[in-house]
């Protein structure tokens, strides 16, 4: 059986279902598979069949204590009728005036962003993990969101037995579209609530509640759905296999050819999943870590120096505006070992920086390349690809595209795949500006205008959002968050 070990304490070892139930390991560590030999597979066995069969194959390896029958059921439940595309994560070819590449569209889920792929799965994995570990409490998920994670988590947890979710978002601090995606879902076990404060206030408030009221009422335990849960990471491994299978089927690559993946990165979760796919045995050439102007990872991958003491930029790719990429700790554990990892994480906390050794850096550089592009370069990529190919990218995907173009000349891979993490309609205003168009003054207007110009279909989950009734109206003070969570925990059925 695969054991999951904490990156901060080698003596904490648990099964996959326990790791999913815990989320974060004690003393702040993240769970990682202790022995990479146990995840090795023949990729031919995995890429047979459709997305769901690939998901079953990958989950069965990582989540081996669930058993095949249960995994079958959980995969079916997670992806049934949730994605607007049969392939779940289709690959399409696109080109600019300079280059061509394959785009892996990860945004065909209920909230039109890539987090749907993992957040459709995690709640079902958690719900099953409860009974497997004799955990009788209901799980109440608390999440602070600056926009995208909140709605994807709400969709994922809607109607999942034994779970509930409260999402706190900053009042006036999210776009109309993001807000409507959170306040219109009607399932009885989900709640969205605005707080009078900014995102940091919401996040600090949630962290405090985990400490102060881990069990807000009898029979309820708090938990989190953030990307450090291994139950969110593993479902993302699947689409690297799916992309490879699609390129093979289309005759773009021959069996065994290496493929590069260019990943728009924030918390390092998405690209870390790619590294696990590589370790399982998928022929991956390089993993290109694409950043926006917040280029902390670009510097790290070039020099081995991680330094969060730098200006923070708000960009048009907000989901990548991150200075501390938590999932990097997982990579460090494998490359630098447990002792160095603990040391580096301490230094990061205390001094805001750390430096890995030259040997560790060259080991990482064997696979990873860091590249960054700013807003203007991303906007130019949106316009270029649209004018060359009538293909429309969002502001996160376009950062990855621009990074791909800076790097591609040095690649000897058979194909490059750019991961597309959001529908362009989710960021209509920035996309219109990139195309050189005037804004309309509202999200709905911008979305419709984007549609008129490009002809590309608006995802149904987004198109309907402006007409749905608002269910969640609460706006509270930060000081009332505790009472709010207790009240909602009591009110569950
Ligand atoms: C979360 C997110 C990312 C970053 O993914 P990580 O796993 O945090 O690196 C990129 N693009 C979009 C649209 C996202 O929502």
XYZ file of C-alpha atoms and ligand atoms in Angstrom:
508
model
C 0.000 0.000 0.000
C 1.150 3.517 -0.732
C 2.054 5.481 2.355
C 1.720 9.230 2.486
C 4.342 10.953 4.581
C 4.400 14.505 5.901
C 7.050 16.753 4.322
C 7.787 18.128 7.809
C 7.805 14.948 9.880
C 8.988 11.552 8.536
C 7.262 9.677 11.345
C 3.770 10.755 10.222
C 2.690 8.132 7.683
C -0.911 7.538 6.659
C -3.051 5.877 3.995
C -4.362 7.886 1.047
C -7.886 8.172 2.469
C -6.525 9.492 5.768
C -4.300 11.972 3.932
C -7.354 13.228 2.037
C -9.371 13.483 5.229
C -6.589 15.403 7.009
C -5.781 17.769 4.113
C -2.700 19.239 5.697
C -0.427 17.046 7.819
C 0.402 18.012 11.392
C 2.913 20.816 11.967
C 2.139 22.339 8.589
C 3.533 19.606 6.354
C 2.080 18.370 3.083
C 1.438 14.707 2.353
C 3.488 13.061 -0.406
C 3.751 9.425 -1.573
C 6.736 8.175 0.429
C 8.006 5.803 -2.259
C 7.905 6.916 -5.892
C 8.608 3.367 -7.066
C 5.056 2.486 -6.060
C 3.518 4.954 -8.538
C 5.521 3.696 -11.535
C 3.392 2.238 -14.298
C 3.459 1.399 -17.984
C 1.787 4.453 -19.481
C 0.294 2.321 -22.273
C -1.902 0.705 -19.635
C -3.166 4.103 -18.540
C -3.808 5.853 -21.849
C -6.209 3.180 -23.069
C -9.801 4.343 -23.218
C -11.435 7.641 -22.323
C -10.760 10.259 -19.643
C -12.726 8.356 -17.014
C -10.846 5.110 -17.561
C -7.564 7.024 -17.339
C -8.794 8.620 -14.114
C -9.634 5.194 -12.706
C -6.190 3.867 -13.590
C -4.386 6.834 -12.006
C -6.588 7.011 -8.898
C -6.205 3.267 -8.331
C -2.456 3.713 -8.143
C -2.417 6.704 -5.799
C -5.546 5.903 -3.770
C -5.007 2.185 -3.361
C -6.791 1.822 -0.033
C -10.151 2.748 -1.617
C -10.277 -0.389 -3.761
C -11.130 -0.630 -7.445
C -14.872 -0.917 -7.073
C -15.182 2.235 -5.006
C -12.797 4.159 -7.276
C -14.979 3.199 -10.257
C -18.006 4.619 -8.526
C -16.233 7.795 -7.347
C -14.807 8.614 -10.780
C -18.216 8.140 -12.392
C -19.888 10.331 -9.791
C -17.219 13.033 -10.042
C -17.403 13.533 -13.797
C -20.968 12.552 -14.647
C -22.874 15.358 -16.412
C -20.504 17.991 -15.074
C -18.379 18.733 -18.104
C -19.688 20.162 -21.366
C -17.212 18.173 -23.426
C -17.071 14.372 -23.755
C -13.301 14.349 -23.655
C -13.456 16.342 -20.365
C -10.053 17.906 -21.189
C -9.787 18.216 -25.004
C -6.589 19.134 -26.866
C -6.869 21.586 -29.768
C -4.261 22.930 -32.143
C -3.695 26.677 -32.256
C -1.215 29.012 -33.884
C 0.098 32.526 -33.751
C 2.040 34.415 -36.412
C 5.215 32.859 -34.981
C 4.472 29.351 -33.751
C 2.010 26.537 -33.333
C 1.188 24.507 -30.264
C -1.451 22.287 -28.755
C -3.773 23.739 -26.149
C -5.087 21.464 -23.405
C -8.459 22.989 -22.491
C -9.104 22.354 -18.819
C -12.064 24.705 -18.471
C -15.127 22.777 -19.643
C -16.404 22.168 -16.110
C -19.238 23.874 -14.215
C -17.382 27.117 -13.386
C -15.271 27.330 -16.581
C -11.906 27.098 -14.828
C -9.421 24.263 -14.442
C -10.011 23.927 -10.694
C -13.258 22.148 -11.595
C -11.304 19.056 -12.675
C -9.957 18.525 -9.162
C -12.804 20.034 -7.162
C -15.307 17.710 -8.844
C -13.289 14.836 -7.434
C -12.116 15.911 -3.973
C -15.564 16.071 -2.273
C -16.411 12.526 -3.349
C -13.005 11.267 -2.230
C -13.485 13.023 1.122
C -16.996 11.759 1.630
C -15.872 8.158 1.061
C -12.782 8.654 3.250
C -15.072 9.456 6.205
C -16.583 6.008 6.426
C -13.289 4.285 5.577
C -11.685 5.923 8.622
C -14.680 5.605 10.974
C -15.054 9.341 10.963
C -18.631 10.072 11.976
C -18.640 13.877 11.985
C -19.985 15.827 9.056
C -17.266 17.794 7.312
C -17.750 21.542 7.012
C -15.398 23.071 4.466
C -14.307 26.667 5.057
C -12.734 28.528 2.166
C -11.557 32.088 1.716
C -11.552 33.057 -1.932
C -10.427 35.914 -4.107
C -12.746 34.643 -6.819
C -12.214 31.410 -8.705
C -11.644 28.739 -6.070
C -14.846 29.592 -4.202
C -17.252 28.861 -7.019
C -15.435 25.679 -8.098
C -15.503 24.427 -4.498
C -19.211 25.238 -4.169
C -19.994 23.276 -7.337
C -17.825 20.382 -6.189
C -19.379 20.040 -2.736
C -22.996 20.687 -3.789
C -25.144 17.808 -2.515
C -22.198 15.589 -1.523
C -23.389 13.563 1.498
C -21.770 14.296 4.862
C -20.252 17.578 3.693
C -21.085 21.267 3.654
C -19.199 24.358 2.563
C -19.018 28.025 3.523
C -17.142 30.334 1.178
C -16.028 33.756 2.424
C -15.256 36.365 -0.223
C -14.269 40.047 0.126
C -17.280 42.365 -0.231
C -16.788 44.386 -3.415
C -13.537 42.523 -4.055
C -14.570 40.048 -6.754
C -15.929 40.538 -10.279
C -19.708 40.432 -10.933
C -19.298 37.146 -12.733
C -17.308 35.593 -9.892
C -19.815 36.844 -7.333
C -22.823 35.489 -9.238
C -21.099 32.127 -9.615
C -20.941 31.972 -5.810
C -24.271 33.478 -4.714
C -26.638 31.690 -7.126
C -26.050 27.942 -6.430
C -29.050 26.567 -4.557
C -27.898 23.283 -2.944
C -28.834 23.266 0.754
C -25.317 22.334 1.913
C -23.527 25.332 0.318
C -23.241 28.942 1.488
C -21.393 31.997 0.186
C -20.933 34.990 2.472
C -19.304 38.373 1.883
C -17.076 39.819 4.591
C -16.301 43.483 5.117
C -12.569 43.297 4.458
C -10.132 42.218 1.766
C -9.024 38.731 0.710
C -6.231 38.612 3.289
C -8.733 39.412 6.058
C -10.942 36.554 4.846
C -7.995 34.157 4.706
C -6.663 35.151 8.138
C -10.179 34.841 9.563
C -10.601 31.324 8.183
C -7.192 30.213 9.481
C -8.112 31.519 12.928
C -11.383 29.575 12.906
C -9.540 26.333 12.143
C -7.506 26.939 15.301
C -10.309 28.254 17.529
C -13.264 26.042 16.598
C -12.025 22.890 14.801
C -15.360 21.401 15.876
C -17.813 24.326 15.726
C -20.699 22.210 17.051
C -21.112 18.588 18.102
C -20.983 16.258 15.096
C -19.254 18.722 12.765
C -15.541 19.084 11.980
C -13.998 21.873 9.936
C -11.798 21.070 6.965
C -10.326 22.834 3.966
C -10.397 22.219 0.236
C -7.255 24.059 -0.759
C -4.741 22.809 -3.256
C -2.404 21.268 -0.720
C -4.848 18.372 -0.296
C -3.432 15.349 -2.139
C -7.030 14.604 -3.185
C -6.882 17.707 -5.355
C -3.464 17.059 -6.814
C -3.894 13.496 -8.063
C -7.022 14.128 -10.212
C -4.880 16.680 -12.086
C -2.314 14.023 -13.011
C -4.934 12.428 -15.265
C -5.084 15.130 -17.929
C -1.370 14.882 -18.692
C -2.050 11.295 -19.753
C -5.196 12.354 -21.572
C -3.258 15.000 -23.519
C -0.594 12.469 -24.486
C -3.242 9.981 -25.622
C -4.967 12.611 -27.766
C -1.722 13.682 -29.466
C -0.924 10.053 -30.160
C -4.362 9.368 -31.565
C -4.171 12.447 -33.805
C -0.829 11.278 -35.179
C 0.951 14.389 -33.914
C 3.463 12.271 -32.010
C 4.711 8.710 -32.254
C 4.549 6.336 -29.299
C 7.360 7.137 -26.881
C 7.967 10.683 -28.200
C 8.510 13.285 -25.524
C 6.066 16.136 -25.026
C 6.713 19.462 -23.275
C 4.006 20.978 -21.096
C 3.760 24.731 -20.492
C 1.826 25.390 -17.285
C 0.426 28.753 -16.113
C 1.479 28.530 -12.498
C 0.366 30.005 -9.178
C 0.483 27.617 -6.257
C 2.571 25.032 -8.189
C -0.209 22.417 -7.917
C -0.985 21.995 -11.585
C 2.654 21.641 -12.639
C 3.434 19.370 -9.658
C 0.771 17.006 -11.011
C 2.760 16.995 -14.272
C 5.871 15.994 -12.369
C 4.018 13.039 -10.821
C 2.875 12.029 -14.336
C 6.534 12.100 -15.408
C 7.588 10.001 -12.400
C 4.855 7.488 -13.207
C 6.521 7.017 -16.583
C 4.732 9.302 -19.053
C 7.198 10.500 -21.733
C 7.393 14.155 -20.753
C 10.287 16.279 -21.987
C 10.246 19.461 -19.957
C 7.783 21.135 -17.633
C 7.748 24.862 -18.340
C 6.676 26.845 -15.311
C 5.006 29.964 -16.734
C 4.611 32.940 -14.406
C 3.248 36.454 -14.800
C 5.031 39.557 -13.497
C 5.102 37.905 -10.056
C 8.180 35.987 -11.183
C 9.326 34.433 -7.901
C 9.382 30.932 -9.457
C 11.248 32.072 -12.573
C 14.058 33.363 -10.389
C 14.013 30.240 -8.238
C 14.256 27.865 -11.199
C 17.132 29.910 -12.636
C 19.167 30.515 -9.473
C 17.856 28.252 -6.698
C 17.068 31.359 -4.654
C 13.468 31.618 -3.441
C 12.713 35.155 -2.324
C 9.229 36.284 -1.423
C 10.418 39.690 -0.252
C 9.491 41.482 -3.428
C 6.769 43.757 -4.770
C 3.420 42.093 -5.276
C 1.763 42.927 -8.605
C -1.936 42.720 -9.345
C -2.111 41.470 -12.915
C -4.752 40.518 -15.489
C -4.042 36.856 -14.597
C -5.093 37.113 -10.930
C -5.064 33.369 -10.204
C -1.287 33.449 -10.732
C -0.683 36.441 -8.444
C 1.071 34.442 -5.739
C 4.366 34.927 -3.902
C 4.421 31.721 -1.855
C 3.720 28.641 -3.973
C 2.856 26.021 -1.351
C 3.076 22.946 -3.549
C 6.743 23.590 -4.320
C 7.414 22.070 -0.891
C 6.452 18.688 -2.345
C 9.088 18.909 -5.071
C 11.706 20.048 -2.554
C 11.005 17.011 -0.391
C 11.844 14.626 -3.222
C 14.828 16.557 -4.578
C 16.404 18.052 -1.445
C 15.308 15.465 1.111
C 13.285 15.827 4.327
C 15.928 17.646 6.390
C 16.738 20.365 3.892
C 13.031 20.840 3.159
C 12.235 21.542 6.816
C 15.194 23.920 6.972
C 14.196 25.824 3.819
C 10.585 26.156 4.933
C 11.723 27.531 8.293
C 13.933 30.065 6.536
C 11.071 31.054 4.259
C 8.845 31.667 7.271
C 11.445 33.547 9.317
C 13.531 35.375 6.710
C 11.296 35.283 3.649
C 13.907 33.495 1.527
C 16.067 30.421 1.107
C 18.757 29.132 -1.227
C 18.981 25.492 -2.313
C 22.354 23.869 -3.127
C 23.850 23.783 -6.638
C 23.329 20.031 -6.879
C 19.682 20.348 -5.907
C 19.183 23.124 -8.439
C 20.698 21.177 -11.318
C 18.517 18.187 -10.430
C 15.402 20.407 -10.650
C 16.637 22.027 -13.849
C 16.813 18.627 -15.552
C 13.022 18.836 -15.840
C 11.805 22.339 -15.042
C 12.327 25.630 -16.866
C 10.975 28.892 -15.452
C 9.806 31.660 -17.789
C 7.709 34.748 -17.105
C 5.694 37.154 -19.241
C 3.982 40.403 -18.258
C 0.434 41.612 -18.938
C 1.379 43.324 -22.194
C 3.061 40.192 -23.552
C 0.047 38.109 -22.541
C -2.324 40.561 -24.241
C -0.206 40.516 -27.400
C -0.439 36.714 -27.426
C -4.250 36.816 -27.133
C -4.433 39.173 -30.087
C -1.858 37.359 -32.211
C -3.430 33.919 -31.788
C -6.887 35.308 -32.405
C -5.849 37.181 -35.541
C -3.846 34.224 -36.876
C -6.198 31.408 -35.984
C -9.513 32.799 -34.658
C -8.692 30.963 -31.431
C -9.417 32.860 -28.233
C -7.346 32.387 -25.054
C -7.962 33.747 -21.571
C -5.414 35.870 -19.705
C -3.806 32.937 -17.844
C -3.472 30.711 -20.891
C -1.991 33.618 -22.850
C 0.774 34.069 -20.262
C 1.675 30.416 -20.820
C 1.505 30.899 -24.596
C 3.815 33.924 -24.428
C 6.238 31.947 -22.234
C 6.115 29.030 -24.674
C 7.166 31.366 -27.495
C 10.156 32.616 -25.505
C 11.349 29.117 -24.804
C 10.304 26.944 -27.726
C 13.412 27.444 -29.890
C 15.492 25.487 -27.383
C 13.139 22.514 -27.158
C 13.712 19.143 -28.780
C 10.313 17.724 -27.837
C 7.965 16.328 -30.481
C 5.175 18.702 -29.421
C 4.416 21.448 -26.927
C 1.194 21.504 -24.956
C 0.001 24.751 -23.378
C -2.355 24.169 -20.463
C -5.436 26.392 -20.723
C -6.790 27.054 -17.247
C -9.829 29.270 -17.812
C -12.449 30.110 -20.398
C -11.802 33.498 -22.036
C -15.346 34.479 -21.043
C -14.399 34.352 -17.400
C -12.073 37.286 -18.028
C -14.021 39.027 -20.802
C -12.936 42.574 -19.953
C -9.193 41.885 -20.088
C -9.663 39.758 -23.209
C -11.595 42.558 -24.980
C -8.868 45.035 -24.086
C -6.232 42.666 -25.437
C -8.149 42.550 -28.710
C -8.168 46.356 -28.796
C -11.927 46.644 -28.181
C -13.874 49.132 -26.031
C -15.438 47.839 -22.791
C -19.205 47.973 -22.325
C -19.395 48.876 -18.638
C -20.710 45.536 -17.329
C -19.491 41.942 -17.117
C -22.582 40.719 -18.935
C -22.092 43.274 -21.713
C -18.409 42.410 -22.037
C -19.167 38.715 -22.224
C -21.749 39.247 -24.956
C -19.447 41.563 -26.859
C -16.667 38.968 -26.700
C -19.114 36.479 -28.153
C -20.171 38.828 -30.983
C -16.582 39.496 -31.985
C -15.271 35.965 -31.788
C -18.317 33.816 -32.486
C -17.021 31.383 -29.872
C -19.793 29.957 -27.732
C -20.302 31.234 -24.179
C -20.165 28.273 -21.746
C -23.701 27.525 -20.503
C -22.690 27.884 -16.865
C -21.584 31.462 -17.529
C -24.266 32.498 -20.025
C -27.100 31.819 -17.599
C -25.534 33.395 -14.564
C -26.955 36.893 -14.952
C -30.557 35.702 -14.903
C -30.407 33.344 -11.934
C -31.929 34.391 -8.600
C -29.479 35.373 -5.876
C -29.696 32.913 -2.973
C -26.862 34.015 -0.690
C -27.158 37.651 0.410
C -25.198 37.665 3.666
C -22.619 40.370 4.309
C -20.905 40.213 7.716
C -18.142 41.835 9.755
C -14.908 39.862 10.199
C -15.587 39.721 13.924
C -18.829 37.832 13.196
C -17.282 35.002 11.175
C -17.073 32.679 14.169
C -20.724 33.073 15.142
C -21.681 32.669 11.485
C -19.881 29.323 11.131
C -21.443 28.034 14.361
C -24.906 29.080 13.219
C -24.537 27.457 9.803
C -23.078 24.278 11.348
C -26.099 24.040 13.629
C -28.504 24.626 10.792
C -27.402 21.602 8.765
C -29.846 18.728 8.390
C -5.552 28.323 -9.818
C -5.289 28.780 -11.224
C -3.993 28.739 -11.795
C -2.764 28.287 -11.014
O -2.742 26.930 -10.753
P -1.783 26.361 -9.585
O -2.130 24.933 -9.450
O -2.137 27.158 -8.356
O -0.388 26.589 -10.013
C -3.839 29.167 -13.103
N -4.889 29.628 -13.829
C -6.141 29.681 -13.325
C -7.247 30.220 -14.158
C -6.390 29.259 -12.006
O -7.639 29.334 -11.511
